[in-house]
Short mmCIF file of C-alpha atoms in Angstrom, two decimals:
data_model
loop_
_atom_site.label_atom_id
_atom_site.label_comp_id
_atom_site.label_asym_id
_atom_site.label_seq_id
_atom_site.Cartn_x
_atom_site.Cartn_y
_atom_site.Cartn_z
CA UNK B 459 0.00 0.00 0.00
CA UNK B 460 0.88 3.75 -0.38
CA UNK B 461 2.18 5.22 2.63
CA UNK B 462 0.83 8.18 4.27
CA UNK B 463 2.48 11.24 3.50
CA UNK B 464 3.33 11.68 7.22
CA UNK B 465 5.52 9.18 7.41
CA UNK B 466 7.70 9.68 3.80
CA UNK B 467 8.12 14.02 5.51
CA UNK B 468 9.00 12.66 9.09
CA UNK B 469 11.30 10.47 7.06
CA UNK B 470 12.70 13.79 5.30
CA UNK B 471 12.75 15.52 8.20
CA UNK B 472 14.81 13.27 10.24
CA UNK B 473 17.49 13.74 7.66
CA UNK B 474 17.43 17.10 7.29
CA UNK B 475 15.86 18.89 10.57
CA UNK B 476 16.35 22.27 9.21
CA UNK B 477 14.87 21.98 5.42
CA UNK B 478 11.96 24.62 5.37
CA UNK B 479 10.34 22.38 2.33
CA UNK B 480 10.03 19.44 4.07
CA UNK B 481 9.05 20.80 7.57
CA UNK B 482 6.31 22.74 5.48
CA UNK B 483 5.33 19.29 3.93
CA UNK B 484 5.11 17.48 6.93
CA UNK B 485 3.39 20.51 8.26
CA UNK B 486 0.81 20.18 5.93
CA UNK B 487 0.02 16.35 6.19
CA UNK B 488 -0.49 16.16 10.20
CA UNK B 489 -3.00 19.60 8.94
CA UNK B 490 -5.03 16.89 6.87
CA UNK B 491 -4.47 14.39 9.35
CA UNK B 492 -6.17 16.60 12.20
CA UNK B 493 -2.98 16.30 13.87
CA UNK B 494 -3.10 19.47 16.05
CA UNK B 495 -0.39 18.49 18.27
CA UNK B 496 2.16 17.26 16.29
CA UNK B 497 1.74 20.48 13.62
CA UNK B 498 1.93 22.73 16.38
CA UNK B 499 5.53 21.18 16.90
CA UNK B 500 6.46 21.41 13.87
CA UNK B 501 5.06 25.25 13.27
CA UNK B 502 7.72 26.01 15.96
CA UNK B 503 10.60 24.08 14.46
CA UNK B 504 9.62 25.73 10.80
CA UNK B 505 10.04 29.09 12.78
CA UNK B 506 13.37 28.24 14.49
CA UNK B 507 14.62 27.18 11.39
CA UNK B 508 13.57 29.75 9.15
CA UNK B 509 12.68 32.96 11.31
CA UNK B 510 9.57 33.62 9.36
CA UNK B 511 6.33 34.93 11.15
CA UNK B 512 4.08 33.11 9.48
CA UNK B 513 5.17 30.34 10.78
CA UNK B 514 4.96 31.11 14.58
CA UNK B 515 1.36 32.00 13.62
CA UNK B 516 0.16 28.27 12.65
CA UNK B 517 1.72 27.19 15.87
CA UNK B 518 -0.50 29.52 17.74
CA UNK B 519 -3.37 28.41 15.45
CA UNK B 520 -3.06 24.68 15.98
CA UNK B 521 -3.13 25.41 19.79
CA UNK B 522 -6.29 27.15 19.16
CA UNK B 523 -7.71 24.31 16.90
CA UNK B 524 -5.99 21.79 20.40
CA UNK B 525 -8.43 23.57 22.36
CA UNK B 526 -11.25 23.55 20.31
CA UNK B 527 -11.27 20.15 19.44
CA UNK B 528 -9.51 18.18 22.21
CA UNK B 529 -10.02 18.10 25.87
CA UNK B 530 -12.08 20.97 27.50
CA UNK B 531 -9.85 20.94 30.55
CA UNK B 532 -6.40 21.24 29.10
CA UNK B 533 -8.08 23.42 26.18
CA UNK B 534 -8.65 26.20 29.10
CA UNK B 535 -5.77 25.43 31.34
CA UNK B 536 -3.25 24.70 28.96
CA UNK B 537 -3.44 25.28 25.29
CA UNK B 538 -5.28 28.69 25.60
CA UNK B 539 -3.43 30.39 28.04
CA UNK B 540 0.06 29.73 25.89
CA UNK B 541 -1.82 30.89 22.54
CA UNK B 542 -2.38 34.14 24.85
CA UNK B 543 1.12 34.26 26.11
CA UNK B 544 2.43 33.57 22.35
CA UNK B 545 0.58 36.20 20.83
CA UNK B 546 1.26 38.75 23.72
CA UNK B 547 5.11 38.10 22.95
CA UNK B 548 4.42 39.10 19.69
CA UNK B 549 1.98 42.29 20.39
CA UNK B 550 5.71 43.53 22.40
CA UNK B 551 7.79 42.61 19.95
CA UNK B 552 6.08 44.67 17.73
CA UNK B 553 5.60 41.50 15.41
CA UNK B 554 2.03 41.43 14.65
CA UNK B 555 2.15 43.08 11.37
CA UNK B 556 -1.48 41.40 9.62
CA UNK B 557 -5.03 41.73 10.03
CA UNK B 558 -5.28 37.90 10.22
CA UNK B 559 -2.65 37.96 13.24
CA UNK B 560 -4.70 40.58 14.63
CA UNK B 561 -7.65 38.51 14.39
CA UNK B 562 -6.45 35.30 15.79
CA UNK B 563 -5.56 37.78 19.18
CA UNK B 564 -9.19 38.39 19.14
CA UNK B 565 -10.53 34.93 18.76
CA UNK B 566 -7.99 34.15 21.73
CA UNK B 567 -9.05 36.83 23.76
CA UNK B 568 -12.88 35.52 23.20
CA UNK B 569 -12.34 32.01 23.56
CA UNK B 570 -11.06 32.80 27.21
CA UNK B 571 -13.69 35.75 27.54
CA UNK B 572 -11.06 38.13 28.37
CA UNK B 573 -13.52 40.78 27.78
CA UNK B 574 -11.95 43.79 29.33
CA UNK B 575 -8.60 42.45 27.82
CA UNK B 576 -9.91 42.58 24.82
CA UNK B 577 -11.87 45.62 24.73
CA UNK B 578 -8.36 47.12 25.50
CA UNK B 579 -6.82 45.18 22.66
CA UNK B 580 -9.01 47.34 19.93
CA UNK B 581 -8.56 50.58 21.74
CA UNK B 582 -5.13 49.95 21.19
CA UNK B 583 -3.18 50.53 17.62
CA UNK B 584 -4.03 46.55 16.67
CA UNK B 585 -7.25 47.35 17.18
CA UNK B 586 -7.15 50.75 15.42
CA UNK B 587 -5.65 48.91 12.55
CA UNK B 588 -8.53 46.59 12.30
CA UNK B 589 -10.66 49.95 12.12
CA UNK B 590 -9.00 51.50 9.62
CA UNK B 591 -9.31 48.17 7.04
CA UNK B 592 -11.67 48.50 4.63
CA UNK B 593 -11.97 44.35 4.86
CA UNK B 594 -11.73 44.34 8.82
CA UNK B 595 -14.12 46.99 9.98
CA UNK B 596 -17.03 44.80 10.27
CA UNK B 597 -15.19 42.62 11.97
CA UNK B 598 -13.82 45.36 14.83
CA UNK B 599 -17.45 47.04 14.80
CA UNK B 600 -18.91 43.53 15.59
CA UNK B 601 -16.74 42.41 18.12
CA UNK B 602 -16.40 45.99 19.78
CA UNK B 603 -20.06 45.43 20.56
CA UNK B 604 -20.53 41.91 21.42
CA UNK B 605 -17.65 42.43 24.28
CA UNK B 606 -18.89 45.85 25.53
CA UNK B 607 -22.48 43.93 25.73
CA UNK B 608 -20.42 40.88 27.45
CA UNK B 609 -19.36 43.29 30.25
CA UNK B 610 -23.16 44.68 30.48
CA UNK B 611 -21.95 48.26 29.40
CA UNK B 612 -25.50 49.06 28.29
CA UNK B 613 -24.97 52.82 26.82
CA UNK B 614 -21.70 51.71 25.15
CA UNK B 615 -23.66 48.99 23.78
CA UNK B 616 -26.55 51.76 22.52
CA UNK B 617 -23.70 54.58 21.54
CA UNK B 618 -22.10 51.95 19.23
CA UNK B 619 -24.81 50.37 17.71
CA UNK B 620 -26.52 53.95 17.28
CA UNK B 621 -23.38 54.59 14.89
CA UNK B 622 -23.68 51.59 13.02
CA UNK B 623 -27.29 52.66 12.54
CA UNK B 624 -26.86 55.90 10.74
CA UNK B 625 -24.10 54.48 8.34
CA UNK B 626 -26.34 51.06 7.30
CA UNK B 627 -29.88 52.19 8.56
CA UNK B 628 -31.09 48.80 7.21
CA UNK B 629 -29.52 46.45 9.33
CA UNK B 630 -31.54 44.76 11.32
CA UNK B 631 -28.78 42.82 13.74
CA UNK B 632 -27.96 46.84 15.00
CA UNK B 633 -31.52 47.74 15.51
CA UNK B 634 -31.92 44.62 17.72
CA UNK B 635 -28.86 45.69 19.51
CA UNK B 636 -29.85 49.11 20.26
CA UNK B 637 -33.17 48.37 21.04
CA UNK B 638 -31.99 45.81 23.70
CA UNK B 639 -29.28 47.79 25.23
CA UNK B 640 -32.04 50.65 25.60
CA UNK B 641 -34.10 48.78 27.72
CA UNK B 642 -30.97 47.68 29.65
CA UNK B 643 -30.30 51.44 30.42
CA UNK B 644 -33.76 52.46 30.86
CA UNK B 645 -33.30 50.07 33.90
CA UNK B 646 -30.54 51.13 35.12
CA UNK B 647 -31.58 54.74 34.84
CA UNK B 648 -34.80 55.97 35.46
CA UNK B 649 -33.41 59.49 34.55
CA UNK B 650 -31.93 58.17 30.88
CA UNK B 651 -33.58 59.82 27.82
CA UNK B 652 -32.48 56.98 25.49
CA UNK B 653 -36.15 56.13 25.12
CA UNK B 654 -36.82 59.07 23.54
CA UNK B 655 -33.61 58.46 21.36
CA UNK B 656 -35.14 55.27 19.80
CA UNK B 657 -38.48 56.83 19.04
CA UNK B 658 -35.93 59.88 17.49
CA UNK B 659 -34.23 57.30 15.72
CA UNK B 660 -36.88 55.48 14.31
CA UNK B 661 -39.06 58.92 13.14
CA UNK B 662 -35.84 59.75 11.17
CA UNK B 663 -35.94 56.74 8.95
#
């Protein structure tokens, strides 16, 4: 029979440790063989061996992808925590240079619900980057919501979504969003006016 491809780049690799083509190869096959572990290893040796940050980044991923698929325990204990502590090296380094990399902070961030963490992550200039991309807004204006709604900062919650009202009136995700946070403040404040806001709101459509 044909032997998995695993087995031929380990082969490879045992030869030649430090050949970026084969590490990437054997990289690859543990990715189709759901082999989070051992391509997290090898992410790290591809990075030792060539220096490039790409690299580092599918180690952090297949930590992530570890704690999503394998145990719940070590997932939140283990894996997460040093996806956090690889991606804050990088943040002081001044080595997260993409969107995507940027991204993959946030999805760590949410996975442990670091919600004031990250809510300080995209007031920050990774953050402001994310703003600023025509491809990556959405994604900052979503998540700067969600997390401000996570912490039950109700008027943030209303300010923001209020914003994302009056550039796409139609959406109907941001009306349910403002609406909701609304009545959250209205709660909390017998004195707010926001009340009046949404009736505003809705008259100027």
């Amino acid at each position: 029979g044909v032997l998995p491809s695993c087995w031929i780049y380990e082969g490879a690799v045992s030869k030649e440790p430090l050949n970026e083509e084969f590490l990437s190869h054997l990289f690859m096959s543990y990715v189709r063989m759901g082999e989070y572990k051992k391509q997290q290893t090898v992410a790290m040796n591809l990075y030792k061996a060539a220096k490039k940050n790409p690299y580092y980044y599918w180690s952090v991923m297949s930590l992530v992808l570890q704690a999503l698929q394998g145990d719940e325990r070590l997932g939140k204990t283990v894996h997460l925590p040093l996806a956090l502590k690889m991606l804050q090296k990088m943040e002081t380094d001044k080595r997260m240079e993409q969107e995507q990399e940027i991204m993959l902070y946030c999805l760590v961030m949410e996975m442990k619900e670091n919600w004031q963490a990250g809510l300080e992550l995209l007031r920050g200039p990774l953050g402001l980057k994310l703003a600023k991309s025509g491809g990556y807004k959405s994604f900052y204006n979503t998540k700067n919501i969600e997390w401000h709604k996570a912490t039950s900062n109700w008027s943030e919650v209303a300010r923001l979504s209020r914003e994302e009202l009056e550039r796409m009136p139609d959406q109907w995700l941001a009306w349910t969003q403002y609406i909701g946070a609304a009545v959250q403040v209205s709660k909390q404040n017998s004195d707010s006016n926001i009340t009046q806001e949404v009736e505003d709101l809705i008259k100027s459509r």
